[in-house]
mmCIF file of C-alpha atoms in Angstrom:
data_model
loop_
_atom_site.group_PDB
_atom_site.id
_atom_site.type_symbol
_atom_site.label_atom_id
_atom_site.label_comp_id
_atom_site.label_asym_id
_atom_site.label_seq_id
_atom_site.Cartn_x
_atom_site.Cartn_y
_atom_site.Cartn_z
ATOM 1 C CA UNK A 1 95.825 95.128 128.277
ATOM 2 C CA UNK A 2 92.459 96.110 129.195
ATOM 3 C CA UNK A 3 93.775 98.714 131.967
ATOM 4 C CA UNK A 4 96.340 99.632 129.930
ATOM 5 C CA UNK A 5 93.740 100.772 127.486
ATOM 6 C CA UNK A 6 91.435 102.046 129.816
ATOM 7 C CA UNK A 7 93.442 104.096 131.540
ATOM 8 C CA UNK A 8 94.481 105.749 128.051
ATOM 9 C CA UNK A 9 90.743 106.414 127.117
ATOM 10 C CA UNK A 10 90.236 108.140 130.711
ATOM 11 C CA UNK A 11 93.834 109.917 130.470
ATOM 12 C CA UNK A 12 94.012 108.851 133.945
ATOM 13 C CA UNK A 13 95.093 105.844 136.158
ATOM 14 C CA UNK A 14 92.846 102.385 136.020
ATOM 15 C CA UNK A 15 94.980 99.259 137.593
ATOM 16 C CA UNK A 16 98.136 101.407 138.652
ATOM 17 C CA UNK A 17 98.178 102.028 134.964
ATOM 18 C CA UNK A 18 98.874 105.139 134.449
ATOM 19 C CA UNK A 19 98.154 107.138 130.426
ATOM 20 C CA UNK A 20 98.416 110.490 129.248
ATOM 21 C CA UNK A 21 97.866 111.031 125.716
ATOM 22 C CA UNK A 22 98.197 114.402 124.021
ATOM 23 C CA UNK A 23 95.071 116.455 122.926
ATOM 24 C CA UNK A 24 95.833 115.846 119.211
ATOM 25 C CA UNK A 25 96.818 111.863 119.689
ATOM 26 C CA UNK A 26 94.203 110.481 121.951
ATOM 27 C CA UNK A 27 92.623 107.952 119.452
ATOM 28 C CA UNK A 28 93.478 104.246 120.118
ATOM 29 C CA UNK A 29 93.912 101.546 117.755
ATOM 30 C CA UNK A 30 93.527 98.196 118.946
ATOM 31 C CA UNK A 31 94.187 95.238 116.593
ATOM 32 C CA UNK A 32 93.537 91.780 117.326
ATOM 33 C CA UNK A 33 94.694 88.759 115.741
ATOM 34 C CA UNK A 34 93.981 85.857 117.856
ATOM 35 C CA UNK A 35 90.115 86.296 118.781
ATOM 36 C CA UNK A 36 86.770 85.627 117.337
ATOM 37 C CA UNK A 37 84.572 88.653 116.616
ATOM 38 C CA UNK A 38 82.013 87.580 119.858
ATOM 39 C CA UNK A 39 85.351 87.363 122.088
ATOM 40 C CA UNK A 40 86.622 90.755 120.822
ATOM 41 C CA UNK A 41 83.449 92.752 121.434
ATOM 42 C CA UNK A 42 83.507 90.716 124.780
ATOM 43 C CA UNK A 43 87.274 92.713 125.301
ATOM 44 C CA UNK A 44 86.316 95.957 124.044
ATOM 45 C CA UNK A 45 83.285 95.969 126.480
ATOM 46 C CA UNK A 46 85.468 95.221 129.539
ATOM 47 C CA UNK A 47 87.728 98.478 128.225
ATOM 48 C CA UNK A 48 84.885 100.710 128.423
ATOM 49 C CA UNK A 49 83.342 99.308 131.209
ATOM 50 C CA UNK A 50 86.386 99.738 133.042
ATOM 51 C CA UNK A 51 86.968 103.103 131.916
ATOM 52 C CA UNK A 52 83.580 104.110 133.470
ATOM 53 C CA UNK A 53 82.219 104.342 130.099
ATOM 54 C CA UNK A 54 78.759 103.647 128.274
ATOM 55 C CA UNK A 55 79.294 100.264 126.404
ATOM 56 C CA UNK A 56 75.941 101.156 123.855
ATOM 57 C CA UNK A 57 77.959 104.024 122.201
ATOM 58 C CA UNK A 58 80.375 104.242 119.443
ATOM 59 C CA UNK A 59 83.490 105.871 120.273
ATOM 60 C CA UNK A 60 85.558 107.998 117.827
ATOM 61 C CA UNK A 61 88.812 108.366 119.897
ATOM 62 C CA UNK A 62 88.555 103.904 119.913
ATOM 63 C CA UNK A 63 88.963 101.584 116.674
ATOM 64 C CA UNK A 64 88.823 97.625 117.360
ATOM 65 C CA UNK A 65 89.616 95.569 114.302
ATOM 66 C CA UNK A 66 89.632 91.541 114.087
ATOM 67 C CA UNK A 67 92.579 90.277 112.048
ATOM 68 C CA UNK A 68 92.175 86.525 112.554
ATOM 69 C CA UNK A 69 91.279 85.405 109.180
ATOM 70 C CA UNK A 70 94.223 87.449 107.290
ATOM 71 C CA UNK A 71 97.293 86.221 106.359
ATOM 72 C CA UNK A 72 100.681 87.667 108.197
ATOM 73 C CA UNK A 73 101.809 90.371 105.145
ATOM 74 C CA UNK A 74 97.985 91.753 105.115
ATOM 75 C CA UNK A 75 97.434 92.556 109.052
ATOM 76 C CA UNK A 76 100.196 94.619 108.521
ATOM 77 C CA UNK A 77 99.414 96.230 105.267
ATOM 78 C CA UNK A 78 96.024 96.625 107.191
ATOM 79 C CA UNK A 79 97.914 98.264 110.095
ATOM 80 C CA UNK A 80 99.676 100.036 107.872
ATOM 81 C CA UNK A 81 97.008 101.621 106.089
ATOM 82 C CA UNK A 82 94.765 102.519 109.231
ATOM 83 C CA UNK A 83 97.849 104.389 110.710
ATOM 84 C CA UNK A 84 98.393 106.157 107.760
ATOM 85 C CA UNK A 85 95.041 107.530 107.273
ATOM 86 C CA UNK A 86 94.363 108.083 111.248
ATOM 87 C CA UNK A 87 96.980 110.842 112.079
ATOM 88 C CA UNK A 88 95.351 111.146 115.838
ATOM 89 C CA UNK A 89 96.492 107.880 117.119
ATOM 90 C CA UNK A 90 98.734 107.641 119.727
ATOM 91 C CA UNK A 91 98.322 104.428 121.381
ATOM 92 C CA UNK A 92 98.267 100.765 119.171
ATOM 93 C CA UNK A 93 97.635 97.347 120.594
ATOM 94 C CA UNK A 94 99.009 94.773 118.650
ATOM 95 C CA UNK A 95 97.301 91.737 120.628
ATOM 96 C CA UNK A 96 99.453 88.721 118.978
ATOM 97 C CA UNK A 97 102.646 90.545 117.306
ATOM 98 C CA UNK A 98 103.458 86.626 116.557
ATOM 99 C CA UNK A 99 100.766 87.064 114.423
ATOM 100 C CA UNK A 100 102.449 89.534 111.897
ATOM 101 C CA UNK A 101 105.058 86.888 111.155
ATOM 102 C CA UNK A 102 105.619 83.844 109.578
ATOM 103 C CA UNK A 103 108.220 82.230 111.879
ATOM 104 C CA UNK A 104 109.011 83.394 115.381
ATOM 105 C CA UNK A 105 112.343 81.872 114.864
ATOM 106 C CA UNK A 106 113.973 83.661 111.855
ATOM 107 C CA UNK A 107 116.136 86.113 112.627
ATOM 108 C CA UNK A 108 115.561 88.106 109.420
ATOM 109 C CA UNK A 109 111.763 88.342 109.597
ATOM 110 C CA UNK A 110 112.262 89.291 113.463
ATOM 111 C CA UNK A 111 114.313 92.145 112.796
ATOM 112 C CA UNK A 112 112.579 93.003 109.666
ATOM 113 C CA UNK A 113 109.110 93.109 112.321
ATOM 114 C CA UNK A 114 111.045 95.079 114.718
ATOM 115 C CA UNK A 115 112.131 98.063 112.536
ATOM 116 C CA UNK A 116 108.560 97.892 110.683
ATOM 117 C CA UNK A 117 107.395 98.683 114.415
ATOM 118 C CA UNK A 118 110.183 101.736 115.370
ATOM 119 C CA UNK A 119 109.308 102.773 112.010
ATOM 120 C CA UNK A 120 105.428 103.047 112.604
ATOM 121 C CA UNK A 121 106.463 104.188 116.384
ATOM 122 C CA UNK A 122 108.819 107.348 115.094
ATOM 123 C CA UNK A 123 107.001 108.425 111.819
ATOM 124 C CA UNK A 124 103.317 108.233 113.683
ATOM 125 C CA UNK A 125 104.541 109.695 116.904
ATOM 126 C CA UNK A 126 102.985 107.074 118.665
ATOM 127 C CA UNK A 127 102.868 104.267 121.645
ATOM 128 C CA UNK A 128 102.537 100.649 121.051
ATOM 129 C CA UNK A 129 102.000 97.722 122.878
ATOM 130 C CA UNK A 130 102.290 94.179 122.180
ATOM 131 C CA UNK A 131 101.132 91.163 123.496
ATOM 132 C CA UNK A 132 103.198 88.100 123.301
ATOM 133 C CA UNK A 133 103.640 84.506 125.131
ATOM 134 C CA UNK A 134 106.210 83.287 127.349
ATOM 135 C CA UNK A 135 107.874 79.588 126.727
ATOM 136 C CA UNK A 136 106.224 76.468 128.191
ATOM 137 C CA UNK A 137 108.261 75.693 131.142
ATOM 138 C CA UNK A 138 110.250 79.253 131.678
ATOM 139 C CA UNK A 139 110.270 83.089 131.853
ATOM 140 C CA UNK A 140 111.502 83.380 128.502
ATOM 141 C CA UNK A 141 109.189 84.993 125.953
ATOM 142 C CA UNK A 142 109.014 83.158 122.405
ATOM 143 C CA UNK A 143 111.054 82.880 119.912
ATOM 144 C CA UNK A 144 113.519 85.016 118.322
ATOM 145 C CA UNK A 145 111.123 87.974 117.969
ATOM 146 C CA UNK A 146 110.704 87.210 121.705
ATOM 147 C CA UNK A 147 114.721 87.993 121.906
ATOM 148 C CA UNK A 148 114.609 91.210 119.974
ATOM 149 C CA UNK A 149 110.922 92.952 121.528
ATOM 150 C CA UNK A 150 113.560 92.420 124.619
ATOM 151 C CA UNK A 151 116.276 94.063 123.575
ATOM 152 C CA UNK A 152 114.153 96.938 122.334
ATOM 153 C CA UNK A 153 111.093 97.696 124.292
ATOM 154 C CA UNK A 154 111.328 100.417 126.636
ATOM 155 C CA UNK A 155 109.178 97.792 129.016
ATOM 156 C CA UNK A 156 108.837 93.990 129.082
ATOM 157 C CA UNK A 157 105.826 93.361 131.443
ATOM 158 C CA UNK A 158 105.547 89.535 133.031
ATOM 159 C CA UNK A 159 102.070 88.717 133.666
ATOM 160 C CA UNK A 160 101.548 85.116 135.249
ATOM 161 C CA UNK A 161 99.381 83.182 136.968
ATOM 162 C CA UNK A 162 99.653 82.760 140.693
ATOM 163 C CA UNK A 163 101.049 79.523 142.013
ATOM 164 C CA UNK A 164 99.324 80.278 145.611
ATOM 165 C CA UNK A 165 95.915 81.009 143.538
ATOM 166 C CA UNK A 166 95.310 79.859 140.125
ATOM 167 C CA UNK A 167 92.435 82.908 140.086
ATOM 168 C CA UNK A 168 94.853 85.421 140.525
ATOM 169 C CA UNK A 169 97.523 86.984 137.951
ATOM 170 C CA UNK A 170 101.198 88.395 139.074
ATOM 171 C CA UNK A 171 102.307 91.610 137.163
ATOM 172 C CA UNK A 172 105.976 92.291 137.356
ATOM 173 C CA UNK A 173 108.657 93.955 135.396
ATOM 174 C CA UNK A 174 111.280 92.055 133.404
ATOM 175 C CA UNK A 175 112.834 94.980 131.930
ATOM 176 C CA UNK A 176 112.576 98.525 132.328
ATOM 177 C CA UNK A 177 114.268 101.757 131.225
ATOM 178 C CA UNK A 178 112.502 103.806 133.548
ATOM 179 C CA UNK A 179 111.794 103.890 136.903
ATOM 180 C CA UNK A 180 111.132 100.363 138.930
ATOM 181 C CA UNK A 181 107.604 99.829 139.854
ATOM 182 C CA UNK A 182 107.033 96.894 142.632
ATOM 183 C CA UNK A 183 105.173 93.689 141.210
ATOM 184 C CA UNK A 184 101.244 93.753 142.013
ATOM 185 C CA UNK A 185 98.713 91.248 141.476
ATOM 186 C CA UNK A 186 95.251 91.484 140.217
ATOM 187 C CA UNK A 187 92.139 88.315 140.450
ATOM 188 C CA UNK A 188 88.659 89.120 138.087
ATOM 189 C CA UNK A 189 85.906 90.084 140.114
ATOM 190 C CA UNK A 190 82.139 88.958 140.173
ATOM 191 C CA UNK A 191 81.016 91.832 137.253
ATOM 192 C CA UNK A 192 84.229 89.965 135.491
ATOM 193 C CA UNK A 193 86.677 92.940 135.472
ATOM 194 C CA UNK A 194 89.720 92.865 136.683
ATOM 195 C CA UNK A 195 90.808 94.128 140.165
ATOM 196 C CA UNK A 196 93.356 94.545 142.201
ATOM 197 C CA UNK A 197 94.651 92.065 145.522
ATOM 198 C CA UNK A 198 96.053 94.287 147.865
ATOM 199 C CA UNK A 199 96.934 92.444 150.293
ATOM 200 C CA UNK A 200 98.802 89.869 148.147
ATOM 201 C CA UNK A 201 102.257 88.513 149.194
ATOM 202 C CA UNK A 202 104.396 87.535 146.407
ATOM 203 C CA UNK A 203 106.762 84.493 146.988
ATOM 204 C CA UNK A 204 110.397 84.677 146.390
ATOM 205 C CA UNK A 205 111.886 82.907 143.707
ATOM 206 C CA UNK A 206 113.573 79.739 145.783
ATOM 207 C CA UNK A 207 117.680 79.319 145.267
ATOM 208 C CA UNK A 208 120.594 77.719 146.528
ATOM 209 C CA UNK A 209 121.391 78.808 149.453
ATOM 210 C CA UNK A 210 125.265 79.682 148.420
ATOM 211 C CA UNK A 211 124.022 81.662 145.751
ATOM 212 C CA UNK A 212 123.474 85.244 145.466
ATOM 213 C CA UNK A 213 123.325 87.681 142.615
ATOM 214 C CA UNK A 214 124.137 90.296 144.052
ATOM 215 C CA UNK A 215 127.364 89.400 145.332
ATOM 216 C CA UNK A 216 129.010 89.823 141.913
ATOM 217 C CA UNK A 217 129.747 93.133 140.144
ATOM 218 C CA UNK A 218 129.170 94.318 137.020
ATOM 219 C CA UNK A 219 132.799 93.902 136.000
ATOM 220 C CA UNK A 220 132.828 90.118 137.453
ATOM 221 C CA UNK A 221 129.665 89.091 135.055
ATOM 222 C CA UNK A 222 131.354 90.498 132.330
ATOM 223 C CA UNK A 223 134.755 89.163 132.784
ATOM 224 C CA UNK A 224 133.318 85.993 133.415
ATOM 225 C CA UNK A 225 130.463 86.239 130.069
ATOM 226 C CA UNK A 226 133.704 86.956 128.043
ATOM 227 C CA UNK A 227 135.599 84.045 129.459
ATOM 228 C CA UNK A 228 133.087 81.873 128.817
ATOM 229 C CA UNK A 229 130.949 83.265 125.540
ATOM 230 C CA UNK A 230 133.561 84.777 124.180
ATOM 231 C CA UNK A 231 132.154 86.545 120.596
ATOM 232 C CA UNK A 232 130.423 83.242 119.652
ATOM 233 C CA UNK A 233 126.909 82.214 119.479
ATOM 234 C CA UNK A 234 127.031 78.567 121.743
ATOM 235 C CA UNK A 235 124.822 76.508 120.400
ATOM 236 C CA UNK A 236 122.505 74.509 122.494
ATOM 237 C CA UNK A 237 121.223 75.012 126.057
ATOM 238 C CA UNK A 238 124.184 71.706 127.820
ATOM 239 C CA UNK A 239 126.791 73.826 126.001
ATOM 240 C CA UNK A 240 124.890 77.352 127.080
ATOM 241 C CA UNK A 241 125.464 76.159 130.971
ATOM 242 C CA UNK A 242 128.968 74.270 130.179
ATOM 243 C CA UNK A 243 130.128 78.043 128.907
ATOM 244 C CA UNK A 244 128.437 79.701 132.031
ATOM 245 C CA UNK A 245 130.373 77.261 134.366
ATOM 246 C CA UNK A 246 134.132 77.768 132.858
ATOM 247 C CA UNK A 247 133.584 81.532 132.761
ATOM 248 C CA UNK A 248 132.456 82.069 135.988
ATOM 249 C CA UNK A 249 134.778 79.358 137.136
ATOM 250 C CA UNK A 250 137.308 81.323 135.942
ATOM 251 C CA UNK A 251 136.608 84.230 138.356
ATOM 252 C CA UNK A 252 136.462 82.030 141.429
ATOM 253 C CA UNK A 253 132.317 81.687 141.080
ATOM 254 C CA UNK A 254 132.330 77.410 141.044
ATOM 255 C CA UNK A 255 128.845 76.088 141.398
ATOM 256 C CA UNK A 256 126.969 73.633 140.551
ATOM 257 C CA UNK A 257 123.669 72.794 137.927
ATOM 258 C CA UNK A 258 121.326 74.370 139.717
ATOM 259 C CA UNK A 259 122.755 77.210 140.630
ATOM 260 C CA UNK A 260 123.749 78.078 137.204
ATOM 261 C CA UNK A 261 120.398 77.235 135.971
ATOM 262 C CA UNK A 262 119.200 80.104 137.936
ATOM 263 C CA UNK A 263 122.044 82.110 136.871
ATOM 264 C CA UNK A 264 121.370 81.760 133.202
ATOM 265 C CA UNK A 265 117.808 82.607 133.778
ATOM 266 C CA UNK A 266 119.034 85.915 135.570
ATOM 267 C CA UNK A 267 121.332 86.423 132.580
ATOM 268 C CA UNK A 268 118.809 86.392 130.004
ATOM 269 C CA UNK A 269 116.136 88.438 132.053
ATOM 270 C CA UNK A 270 118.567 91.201 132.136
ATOM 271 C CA UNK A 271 119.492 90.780 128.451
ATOM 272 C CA UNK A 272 123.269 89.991 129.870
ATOM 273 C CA UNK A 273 122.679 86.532 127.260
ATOM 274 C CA UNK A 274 120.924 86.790 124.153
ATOM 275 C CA UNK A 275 119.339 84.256 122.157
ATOM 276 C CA UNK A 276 120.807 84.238 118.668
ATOM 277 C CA UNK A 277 119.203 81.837 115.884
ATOM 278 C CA UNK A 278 119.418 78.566 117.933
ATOM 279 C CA UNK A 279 121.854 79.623 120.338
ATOM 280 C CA UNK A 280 123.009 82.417 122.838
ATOM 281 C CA UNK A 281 125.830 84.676 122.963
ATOM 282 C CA UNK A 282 127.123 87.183 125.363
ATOM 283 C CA UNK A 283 125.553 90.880 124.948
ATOM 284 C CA UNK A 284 128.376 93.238 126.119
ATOM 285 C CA UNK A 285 125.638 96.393 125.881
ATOM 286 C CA UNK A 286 123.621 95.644 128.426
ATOM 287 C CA UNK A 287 122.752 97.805 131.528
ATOM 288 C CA UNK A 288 123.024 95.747 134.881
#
């Protein structure tokens, strides 16, 4: 986040992040929600530091506010309110959009959060960018808000730690309606910024040996998504991999647990499987 705001203060590149703001929309908002006061300044320091900028100076074109203490309906009346009366921003942070909601898991308030934001996005003209955290134990980012930033960001950025070096984060895309960028990697350096490894060699993800994605089509995962899915939600993640095994058993694909755990990982990545309430169902609009 801090290249990503960086690089829109310098309107240039910082990280292989690349920003260019307008003249009349070059003020960033960046809201917090997670952070003491200390750890915030500590963030907004790295920004400018990174940016090549003097850290002793206040900055017109950058607003940091601390939400931690306020309750889930006043950060975004606050939000709210600051876009309203600050007509030049074109770039928000929303570091913890978890934070604007009550549960992760209801449908209603995740959809309800999700048109608050295309709302704010279309009527302010601007950018934003939101921080949220994956599942313990998968890819998958949380809850059902997790499901629907998915199916409507124009990017879903990954970043993990290293399993070669715990001191060293992976950046890759999970989804993307533009053009592909290829995964880099990036360790904090002795003046604790972040840098970039450049000589970094990224592992590939281990599977079976029979199995390869990109031996089926387009048409063959959907034939076999509507075989299985059908138009319901399947509830639970035994019946989730049951359905996955008699649809693509129904197009010749047989395999075993494994195999289609990996599969339904690749599934939701790509939005091919949604997660619906407490269970998934087959997403016919998505772009493989």
């Amino acid at each position: 986040i801090s290249a990503i705001v960086a690089a829109a203060l310098k309107n240039d590149e910082v990280l292989k992040y690349s920003a260019y703001l307008p003249p009349n929309k070059r003020k960033i908002l960046y809201v917090d929600t997670e952070q003491s006061k200390y750890h915030c300044h500590k963030v907004m320091e790295r920004i400018l530091r990174l940016a090549g900028l003097p850290t002793d100076k206040d900055r017109d074109d950058f607003v940091f506010i601390v939400l931690r203490e306020q309750t889930p309906d006043k950060r975004k009346q606050i939000i709210g309110y600051m876009l309203e009366n600050m007509p030049d921003v074109g770039l928000l942070i929303i570091d913890g959009i978890r934070d604007l909601m009550y549960d992760i898991n209801s449908p209603s308030e995740s959809t309800d959060l999700i048109n608050l934001l295309m709302r704010w996005s279309s009527g302010y003209n601007l950018h934003i960018h939101t921080v949220l955290h994956l599942n313990k134990g998968d890819d998958n980012t949380r809850g059902h808000i997790g499901t629907e930033l998915n199916n409507k960001a124009e990017t879903v950025l990954q970043i993990t730690k290293s399993q070669q070096d715990g001191n060293i984060s992976e950046v890759k895309a999970m989804h993307i309606r533009d053009r592909e960028f290829d995964p880099f990697a990036f360790r904090i350096n002795d003046n604790a910024l972040p840098e970039i490894v450049d000589d970094y060699v990224f592992q590939q993800p281990k599977q079976d040996r029979n199995f390869s994605l990109t031996e089926l089509t387009e048409q063959q995962h959907r034939e076999a998504l509507e075989n299985g899915f059908g138009k319901q939600v399947v509830q639970g993640y035994s019946n989730v991999i049951a359905a996955l095994k008699q649809g693509y058993a129904s197009i010749g694909y047989e395999r075993g647990r494994n195999v289609l755990v990996s599969l339904n990982k690749f599934l939701v990545n790509k939005r091919m499987i949604v997660k619906e309430g407490k269970g998934y169902r087959y997403n016919p609009d998505f772009h493989y």
